[in-house]
Short mmCIF file of C-alpha atoms and ligand atoms in Angstrom, two decimals:
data_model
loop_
_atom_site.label_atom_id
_atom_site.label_comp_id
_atom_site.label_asym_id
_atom_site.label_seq_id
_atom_site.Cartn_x
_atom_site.Cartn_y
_atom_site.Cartn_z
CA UNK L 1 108.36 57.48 111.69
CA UNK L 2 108.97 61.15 110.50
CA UNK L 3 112.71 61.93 110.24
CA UNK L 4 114.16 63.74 113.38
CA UNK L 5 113.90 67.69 113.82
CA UNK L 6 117.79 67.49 112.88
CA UNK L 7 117.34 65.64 109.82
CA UNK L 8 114.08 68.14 108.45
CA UNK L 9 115.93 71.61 109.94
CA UNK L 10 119.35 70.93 107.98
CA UNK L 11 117.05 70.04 104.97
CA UNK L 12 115.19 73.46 104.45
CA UNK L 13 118.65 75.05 105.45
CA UNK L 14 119.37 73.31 102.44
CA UNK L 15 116.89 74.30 100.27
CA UNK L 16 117.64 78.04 101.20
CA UNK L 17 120.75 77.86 100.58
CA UNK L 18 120.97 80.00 97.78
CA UNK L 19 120.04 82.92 100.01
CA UNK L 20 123.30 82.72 101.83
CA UNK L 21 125.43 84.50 98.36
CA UNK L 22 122.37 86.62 97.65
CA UNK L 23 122.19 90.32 98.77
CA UNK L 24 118.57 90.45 100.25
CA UNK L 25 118.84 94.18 101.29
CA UNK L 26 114.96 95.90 100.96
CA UNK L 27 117.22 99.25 98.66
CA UNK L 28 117.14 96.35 95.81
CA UNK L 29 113.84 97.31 95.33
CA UNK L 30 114.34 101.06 95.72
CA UNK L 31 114.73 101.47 92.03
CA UNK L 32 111.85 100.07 91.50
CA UNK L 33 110.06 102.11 94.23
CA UNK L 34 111.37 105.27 92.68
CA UNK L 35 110.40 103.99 88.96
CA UNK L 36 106.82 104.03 90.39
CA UNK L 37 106.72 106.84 92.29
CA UNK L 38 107.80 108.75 89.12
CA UNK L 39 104.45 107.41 87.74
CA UNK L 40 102.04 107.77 90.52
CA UNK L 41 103.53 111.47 90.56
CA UNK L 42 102.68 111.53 87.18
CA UNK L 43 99.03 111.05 87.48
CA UNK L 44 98.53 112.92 90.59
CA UNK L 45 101.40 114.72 92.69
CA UNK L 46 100.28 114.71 95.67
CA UNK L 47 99.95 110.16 96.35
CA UNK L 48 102.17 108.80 98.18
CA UNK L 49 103.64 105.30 97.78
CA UNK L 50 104.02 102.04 100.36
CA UNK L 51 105.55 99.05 99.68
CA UNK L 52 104.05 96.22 101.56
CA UNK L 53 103.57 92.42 100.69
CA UNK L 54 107.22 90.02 101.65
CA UNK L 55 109.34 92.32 101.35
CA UNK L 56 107.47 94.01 104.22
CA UNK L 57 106.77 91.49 106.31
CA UNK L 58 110.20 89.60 106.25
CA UNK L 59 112.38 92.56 105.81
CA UNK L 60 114.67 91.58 102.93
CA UNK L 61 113.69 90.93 99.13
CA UNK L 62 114.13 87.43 97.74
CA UNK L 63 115.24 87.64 94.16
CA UNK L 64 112.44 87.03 91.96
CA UNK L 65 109.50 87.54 94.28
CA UNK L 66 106.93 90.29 93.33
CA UNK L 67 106.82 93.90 94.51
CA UNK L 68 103.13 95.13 96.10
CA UNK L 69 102.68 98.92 96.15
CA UNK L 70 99.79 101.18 97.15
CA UNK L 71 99.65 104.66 96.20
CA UNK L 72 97.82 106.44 99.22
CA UNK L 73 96.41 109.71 99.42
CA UNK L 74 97.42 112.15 102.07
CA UNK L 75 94.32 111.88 103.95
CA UNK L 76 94.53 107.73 103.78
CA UNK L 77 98.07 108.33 105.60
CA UNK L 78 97.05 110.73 108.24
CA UNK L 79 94.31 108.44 108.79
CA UNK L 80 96.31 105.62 109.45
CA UNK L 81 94.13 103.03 111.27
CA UNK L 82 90.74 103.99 109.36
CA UNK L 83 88.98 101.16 107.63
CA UNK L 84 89.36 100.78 104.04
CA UNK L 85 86.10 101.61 101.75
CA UNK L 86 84.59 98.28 99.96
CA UNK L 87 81.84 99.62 97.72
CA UNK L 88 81.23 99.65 94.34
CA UNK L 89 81.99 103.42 94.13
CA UNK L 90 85.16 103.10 95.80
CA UNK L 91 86.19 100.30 93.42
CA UNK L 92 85.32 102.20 90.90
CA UNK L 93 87.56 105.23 91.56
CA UNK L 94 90.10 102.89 92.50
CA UNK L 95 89.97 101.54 88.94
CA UNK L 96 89.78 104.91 87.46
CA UNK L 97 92.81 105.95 88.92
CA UNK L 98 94.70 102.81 88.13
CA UNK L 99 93.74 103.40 84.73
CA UNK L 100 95.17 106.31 84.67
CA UNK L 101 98.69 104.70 86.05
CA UNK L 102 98.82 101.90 83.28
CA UNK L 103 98.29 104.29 80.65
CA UNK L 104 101.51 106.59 82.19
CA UNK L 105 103.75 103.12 83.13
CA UNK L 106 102.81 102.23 79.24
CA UNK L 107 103.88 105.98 78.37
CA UNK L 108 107.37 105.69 79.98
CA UNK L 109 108.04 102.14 79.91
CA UNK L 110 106.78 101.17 76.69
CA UNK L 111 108.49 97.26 76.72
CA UNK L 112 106.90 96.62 80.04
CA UNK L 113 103.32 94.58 80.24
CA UNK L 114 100.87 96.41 82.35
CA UNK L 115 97.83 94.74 82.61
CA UNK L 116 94.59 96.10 84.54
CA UNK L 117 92.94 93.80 86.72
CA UNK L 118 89.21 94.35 87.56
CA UNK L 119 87.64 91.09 88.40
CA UNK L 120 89.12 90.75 91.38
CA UNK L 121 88.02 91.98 95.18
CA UNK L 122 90.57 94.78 94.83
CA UNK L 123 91.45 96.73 91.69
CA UNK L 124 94.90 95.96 91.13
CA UNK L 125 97.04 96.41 87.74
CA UNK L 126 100.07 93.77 87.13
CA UNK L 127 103.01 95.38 86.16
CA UNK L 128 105.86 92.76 84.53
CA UNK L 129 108.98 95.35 84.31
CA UNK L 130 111.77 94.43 82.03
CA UNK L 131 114.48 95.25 85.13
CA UNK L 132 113.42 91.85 86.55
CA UNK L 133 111.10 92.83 88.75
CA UNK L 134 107.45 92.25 88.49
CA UNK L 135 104.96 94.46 90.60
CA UNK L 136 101.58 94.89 91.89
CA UNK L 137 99.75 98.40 92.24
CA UNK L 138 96.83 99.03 93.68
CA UNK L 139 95.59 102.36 95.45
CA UNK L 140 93.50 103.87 97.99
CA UNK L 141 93.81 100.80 100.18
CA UNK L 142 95.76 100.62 103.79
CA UNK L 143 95.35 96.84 104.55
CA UNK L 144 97.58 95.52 103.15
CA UNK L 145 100.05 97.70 104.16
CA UNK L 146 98.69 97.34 108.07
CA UNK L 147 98.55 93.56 107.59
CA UNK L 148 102.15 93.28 106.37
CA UNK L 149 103.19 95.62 109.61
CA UNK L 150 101.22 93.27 111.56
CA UNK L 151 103.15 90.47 109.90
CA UNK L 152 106.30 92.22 110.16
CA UNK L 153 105.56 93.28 113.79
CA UNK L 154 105.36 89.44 114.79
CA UNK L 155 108.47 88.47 112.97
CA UNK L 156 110.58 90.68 114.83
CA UNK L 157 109.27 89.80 118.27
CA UNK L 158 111.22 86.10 116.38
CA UNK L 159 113.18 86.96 113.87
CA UNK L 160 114.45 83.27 112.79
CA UNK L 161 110.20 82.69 112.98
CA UNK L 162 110.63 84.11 109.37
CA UNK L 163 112.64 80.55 108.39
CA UNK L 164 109.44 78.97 109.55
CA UNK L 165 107.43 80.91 107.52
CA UNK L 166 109.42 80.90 104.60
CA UNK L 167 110.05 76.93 104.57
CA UNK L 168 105.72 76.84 104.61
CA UNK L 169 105.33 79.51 101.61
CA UNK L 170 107.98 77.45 99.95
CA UNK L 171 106.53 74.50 100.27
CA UNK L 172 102.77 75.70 99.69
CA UNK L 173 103.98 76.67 96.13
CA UNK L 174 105.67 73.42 95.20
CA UNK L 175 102.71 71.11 96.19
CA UNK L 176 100.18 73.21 94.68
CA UNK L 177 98.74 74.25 97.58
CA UNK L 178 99.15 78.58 97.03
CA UNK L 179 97.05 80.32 95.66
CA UNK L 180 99.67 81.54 93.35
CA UNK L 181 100.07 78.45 91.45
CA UNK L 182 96.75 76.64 89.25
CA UNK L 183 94.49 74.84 91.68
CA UNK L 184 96.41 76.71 94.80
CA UNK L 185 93.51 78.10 97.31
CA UNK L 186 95.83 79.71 100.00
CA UNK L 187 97.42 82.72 99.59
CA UNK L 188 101.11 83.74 100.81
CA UNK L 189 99.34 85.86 102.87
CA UNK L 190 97.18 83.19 104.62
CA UNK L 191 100.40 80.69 105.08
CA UNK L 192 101.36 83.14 107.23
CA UNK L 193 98.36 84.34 109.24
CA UNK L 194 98.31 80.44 109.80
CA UNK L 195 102.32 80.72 110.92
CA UNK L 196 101.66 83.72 113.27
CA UNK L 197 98.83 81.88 114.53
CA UNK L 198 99.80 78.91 115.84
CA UNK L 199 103.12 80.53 117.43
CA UNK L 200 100.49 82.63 119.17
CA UNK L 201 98.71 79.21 120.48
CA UNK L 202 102.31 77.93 121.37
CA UNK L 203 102.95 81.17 123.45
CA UNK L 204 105.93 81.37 121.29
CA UNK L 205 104.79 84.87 120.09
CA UNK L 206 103.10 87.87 121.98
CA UNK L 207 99.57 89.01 120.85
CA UNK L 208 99.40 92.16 119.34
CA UNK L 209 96.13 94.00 118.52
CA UNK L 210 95.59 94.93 114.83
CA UNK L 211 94.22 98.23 115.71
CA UNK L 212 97.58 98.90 117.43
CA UNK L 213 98.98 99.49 113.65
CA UNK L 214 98.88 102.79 112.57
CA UNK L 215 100.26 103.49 108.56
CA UNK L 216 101.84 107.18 109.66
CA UNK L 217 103.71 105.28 111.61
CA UNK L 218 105.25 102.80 108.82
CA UNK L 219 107.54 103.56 107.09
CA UNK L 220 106.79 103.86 102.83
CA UNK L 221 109.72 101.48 102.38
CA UNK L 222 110.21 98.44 104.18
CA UNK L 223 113.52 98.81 106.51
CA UNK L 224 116.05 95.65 106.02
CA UNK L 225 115.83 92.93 108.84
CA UNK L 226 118.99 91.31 107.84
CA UNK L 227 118.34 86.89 108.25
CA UNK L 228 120.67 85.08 110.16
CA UNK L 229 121.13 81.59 109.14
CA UNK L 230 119.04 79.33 111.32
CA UNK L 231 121.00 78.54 115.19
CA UNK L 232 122.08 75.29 116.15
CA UNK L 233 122.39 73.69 112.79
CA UNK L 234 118.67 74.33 111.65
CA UNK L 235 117.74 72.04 115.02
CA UNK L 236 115.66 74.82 116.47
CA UNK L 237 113.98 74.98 112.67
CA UNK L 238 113.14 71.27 112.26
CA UNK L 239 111.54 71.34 116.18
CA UNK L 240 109.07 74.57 114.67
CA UNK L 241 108.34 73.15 111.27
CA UNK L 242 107.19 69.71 112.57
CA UNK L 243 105.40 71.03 115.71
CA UNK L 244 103.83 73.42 113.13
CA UNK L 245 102.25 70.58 111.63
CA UNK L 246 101.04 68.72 114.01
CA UNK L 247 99.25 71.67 115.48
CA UNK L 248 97.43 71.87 112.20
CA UNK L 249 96.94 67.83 111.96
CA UNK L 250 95.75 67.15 114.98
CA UNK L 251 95.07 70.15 117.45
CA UNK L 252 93.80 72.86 115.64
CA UNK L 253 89.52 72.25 115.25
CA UNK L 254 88.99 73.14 111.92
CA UNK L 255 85.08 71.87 112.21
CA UNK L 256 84.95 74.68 114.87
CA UNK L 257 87.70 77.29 115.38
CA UNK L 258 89.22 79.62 113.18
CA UNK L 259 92.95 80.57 112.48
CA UNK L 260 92.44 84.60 113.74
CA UNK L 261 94.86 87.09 115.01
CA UNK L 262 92.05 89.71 115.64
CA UNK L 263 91.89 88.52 119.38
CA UNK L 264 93.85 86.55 121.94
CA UNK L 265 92.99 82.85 122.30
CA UNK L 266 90.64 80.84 120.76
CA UNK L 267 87.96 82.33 118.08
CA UNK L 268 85.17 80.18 117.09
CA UNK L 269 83.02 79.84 113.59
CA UNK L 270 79.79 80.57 115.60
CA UNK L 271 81.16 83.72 117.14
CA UNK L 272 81.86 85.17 113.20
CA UNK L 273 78.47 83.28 112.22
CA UNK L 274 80.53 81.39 109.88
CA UNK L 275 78.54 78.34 109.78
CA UNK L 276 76.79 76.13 107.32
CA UNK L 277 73.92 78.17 106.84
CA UNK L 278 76.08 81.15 106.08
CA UNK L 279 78.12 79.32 103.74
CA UNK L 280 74.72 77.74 101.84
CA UNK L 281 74.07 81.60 101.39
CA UNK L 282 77.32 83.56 100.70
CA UNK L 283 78.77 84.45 97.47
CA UNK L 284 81.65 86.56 96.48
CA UNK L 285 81.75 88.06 93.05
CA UNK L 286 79.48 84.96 92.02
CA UNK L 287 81.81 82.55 93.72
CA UNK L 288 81.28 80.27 96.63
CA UNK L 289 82.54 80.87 99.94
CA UNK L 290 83.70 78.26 101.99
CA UNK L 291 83.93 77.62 105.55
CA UNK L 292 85.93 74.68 105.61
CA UNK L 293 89.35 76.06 106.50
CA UNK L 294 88.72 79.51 108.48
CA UNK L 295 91.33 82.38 108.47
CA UNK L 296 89.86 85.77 109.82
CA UNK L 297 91.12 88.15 107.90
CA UNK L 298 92.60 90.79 111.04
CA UNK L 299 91.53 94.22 109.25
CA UNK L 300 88.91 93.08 106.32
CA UNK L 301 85.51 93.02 107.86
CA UNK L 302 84.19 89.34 107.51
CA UNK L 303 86.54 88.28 105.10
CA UNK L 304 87.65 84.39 104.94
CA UNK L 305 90.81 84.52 103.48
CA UNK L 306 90.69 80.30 103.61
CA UNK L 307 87.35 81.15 101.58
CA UNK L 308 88.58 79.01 98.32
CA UNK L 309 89.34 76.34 100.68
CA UNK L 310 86.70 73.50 99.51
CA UNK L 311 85.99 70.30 100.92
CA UNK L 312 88.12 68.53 98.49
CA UNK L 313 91.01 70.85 98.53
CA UNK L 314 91.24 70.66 102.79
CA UNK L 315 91.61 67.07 102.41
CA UNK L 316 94.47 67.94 99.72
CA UNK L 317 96.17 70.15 102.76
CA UNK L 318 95.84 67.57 105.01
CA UNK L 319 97.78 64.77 102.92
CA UNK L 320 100.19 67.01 101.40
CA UNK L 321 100.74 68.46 105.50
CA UNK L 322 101.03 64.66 106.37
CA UNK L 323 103.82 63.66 103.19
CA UNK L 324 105.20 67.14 104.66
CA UNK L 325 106.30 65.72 107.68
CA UNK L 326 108.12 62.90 105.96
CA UNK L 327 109.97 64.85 103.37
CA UNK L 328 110.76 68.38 105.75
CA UNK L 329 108.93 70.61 103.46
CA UNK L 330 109.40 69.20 100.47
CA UNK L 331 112.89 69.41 100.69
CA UNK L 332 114.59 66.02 101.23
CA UNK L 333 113.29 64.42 98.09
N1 CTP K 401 97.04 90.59 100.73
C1 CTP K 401 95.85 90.91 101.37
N2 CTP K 401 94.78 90.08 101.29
C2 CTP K 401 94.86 88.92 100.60
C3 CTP K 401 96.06 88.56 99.95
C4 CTP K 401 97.14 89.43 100.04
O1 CTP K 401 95.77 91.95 102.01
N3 CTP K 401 93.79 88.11 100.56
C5 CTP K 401 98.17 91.53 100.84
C6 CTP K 401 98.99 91.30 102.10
O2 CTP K 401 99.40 92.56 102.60
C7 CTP K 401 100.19 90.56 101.61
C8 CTP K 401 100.35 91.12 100.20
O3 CTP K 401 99.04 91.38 99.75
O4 CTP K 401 101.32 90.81 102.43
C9 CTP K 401 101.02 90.16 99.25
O5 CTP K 401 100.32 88.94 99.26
P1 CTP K 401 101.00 87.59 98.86
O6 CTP K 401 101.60 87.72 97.51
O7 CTP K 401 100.01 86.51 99.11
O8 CTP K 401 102.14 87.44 99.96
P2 CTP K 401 103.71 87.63 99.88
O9 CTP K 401 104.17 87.62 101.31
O10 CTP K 401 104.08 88.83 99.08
O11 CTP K 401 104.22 86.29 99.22
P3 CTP K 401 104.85 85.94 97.78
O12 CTP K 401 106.31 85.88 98.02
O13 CTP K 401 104.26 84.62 97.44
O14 CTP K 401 104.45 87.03 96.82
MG1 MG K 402 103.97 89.12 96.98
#
C-alpha cells in the first residue's frame, strides 16, 4: 500500500524546505543578465538578450540552478513566432558568433571557464562564473525561449502546479533518471512537458496553442511569480504527485500515444509516423533515436525529446516511478 496523499505531500514539503529562508526573486539573476549583456554588446551591439530555461518557466531562481540565455537579433524578436533555422549553415553562424562571445567572456572574466560546445543539436557555450552562477548561451534561437513561455504560461493558469513539477525534476535527478546526471535520458525540460501534459489529460489545466506565443511579447527577463507554500498541509500536493504517477503507470499508452502539447487531446505515434520503421531508420548526429517514450517537442519540427529513452532505460522509469510512489519522490527515505 503506497503511503496516503498526506503522508507523500508533507514529505516533498519537506524536502523543499530550504526554499522557505531563501530569497527566490528572478533580480538574483539580474547581475548576471547584465554581466552578459555587457558581452553580447561587446561582440555585436545591436543582440538582444532572453533569459529562459527555470527561471522562466517557474518564475523564481532556485539557488544553484543554471542560467539559459539567448542573444537574439532584432529581426529574431520582431519575428517572434517564426520557426527557428536547423541547418548546417545556421549552426555554423551560430557557432561563429558564440565563438566570438567566449573569446570576450574569457577577455573580461578571465577566472571564469567558458567552454564551447559544438557536438550538440544546438551550439551552446557553458559558462561556469566565479559569482556562483553557472550559465548557458546560445544565440539565434527562439524556442527555447517560446517553450519556457509556454511552460510558464501553464504554470500560472496553477501556480502551486509548479510544486508538482518541481517535486518530479527533483526526483528525476536523484534516481538518475535526468538527463543532467550520467545515464539520465530525460531532460528538465521533458519532466515537465510530461507534467503539463497529463494536467492537460486531467482537465486540470487549459490547452493553449504553441503558436499563441509570440517572443515580442516576453519579456527579456523572467518576471518573479512569488511560490506560496503548498495549501492544506501539502494534501492537495500528495493527491497530484501520486495521481501523476499513476497516469504514467497505468493510463498513459506509451506503445501508442505520445506525451504532446502541440494539440488538444490525444496524439498518436502513427499520426507523427513515429513508428518502428522510422525508428530502424533515424539517426541524430550518429545516434539512435528512440520511440519508446514519445514527447513531441511543441515548436521543434519532429523532434522526440524522449528520443534517448531506450528500451532498457523505460523499464528503469517505470520501477523507479513505481518505488516513487512508496517513498513520495524520493523524499521519505
Ligand atoms: N530546452 C529545449 N530543448 C531541450 C532541452 C531544453 O528547448 N531538448 C530549453 C527549454 O527552454 C528549457 C531550457 O532549455 O526550459 C533549459 O532546459 P533544462 O535545463 O532541461 O530545464 P530547466 O527547467 O532549466 O531545469 P534545471 O533546473 O534542471 O536546469
Ligand atoms: Mg536549466
Amino acid at each position: 500500500m503506497p503511503p496516503a496523499a498526506a503522508v507523500v505531500g508533507r514529505s516533498i514539503m519537506k524536502a523543499f524546505q530550504h526554499l522557505a529562508t531563501q530569497d527566490l526573486h528572478t533580480r538574483r539573476v539580474e547581475e548576471a543578465y547584465r554581466v552578459v549583456v555587457e558581452c553580447v554588446t561587446a561582440v555585436d551591439p545591436a543582440m538582444r538578450l532572453y533569459m529562459f530555461g527555470s527561471t522562466a518557466v517557474y518564475g523564481v531562481h532556485e539557488k544553484g540552478s543554471d542560467v539559459d540565455f539567448v542573444a537574439l537579433s532584432e529581426t529574431d524578436v520582431e519575428d517572434g513566432k517564426g520557426e527557428d533555422a536547423a541547418t548546417q549553415v545556421a549552426k555554423g553562424l551560430q557557432a561563429e558568433f558564440l565563438g566570438k562571445l567566449a573569446r570576450v567572456v574569457r577577455q573580461k572574466h578571465f577566472s571564469w571557464n567558458v567552454e564551447e560546445v559544438r557536438r550538440t543539436r544546438v551550439p551552446v557555450i557553458r559558462v561556469k562564473g566565479g559569482s556562483g552562477v553557472d550559465f548557458d548561451i546560445t544565440v539565434n534561437r527562439r524556442n527555447g525561449v517560446r517553450n519556457s513561455a509556454l511552460l510558464r504560461a501553464y504554470f500560472e493558469q496553477d501556480p502551486p502546479c509548479r510544486w508538482l513539477s518541481m517535486g518530479v525534476k527533483r526526483w528525476s535527478k536523484r534516481v538518475g533518471l535526468n538527463a543532467s546526471v550520467v545515464g539520465g535520458s530525460i531532460t528538465s525540460y521533458g519532466f515537465n512537458l510530461m507534467v503539463v501534459y497529463y494536467l492537460l489529460q486531467r482537465g486540470a489545466l487549459q490547452f493553449i496553442p504553441p503558436t499563441a506565443i509570440d517572443v515580442a511579447k516576453v519579456a527579456p527577463v523572467p518576471p518573479y511569480l512569488p511560490l506560496e507554500p503548498p495549501q492544506n498541509d501539502g494534501v492537495e500536493l500528495g493527491e497530484r504527485v501520486l495521481d501523476f504517477l499513476q497516469f504514467y503507470m497505468n493510463e498513459f499508452d506509451a506503445a501508442r500515444h505520445v506525451i504532446s502539447l502541440s494539440r488538444p487531446g490525444i496524439t498518436t505515434k502513427e499520426q507523427l509516423n513515429w513508428t518502428k520503421d522510422a525508428e530502424d531508420r533515424a539517426r541524430m548526429n550518429g545516434e539512435k533515436i528512440n520511440y519508446q517514450w514519445c514527447i513531441e517537442d511543441p515548436y521543434e519540427l519532429n523532434l522526440n525529446v524522449g528520443r534517448n529513452v531506450t528500451p532498457l532505460k523505460r523499464d528503469f522509469l517505470r520501477k523507479h516511478m513505481d518505488k516513487a510512489r512508496e517513498t513520495a519522490l524520493l523524499t521519505s527515505t
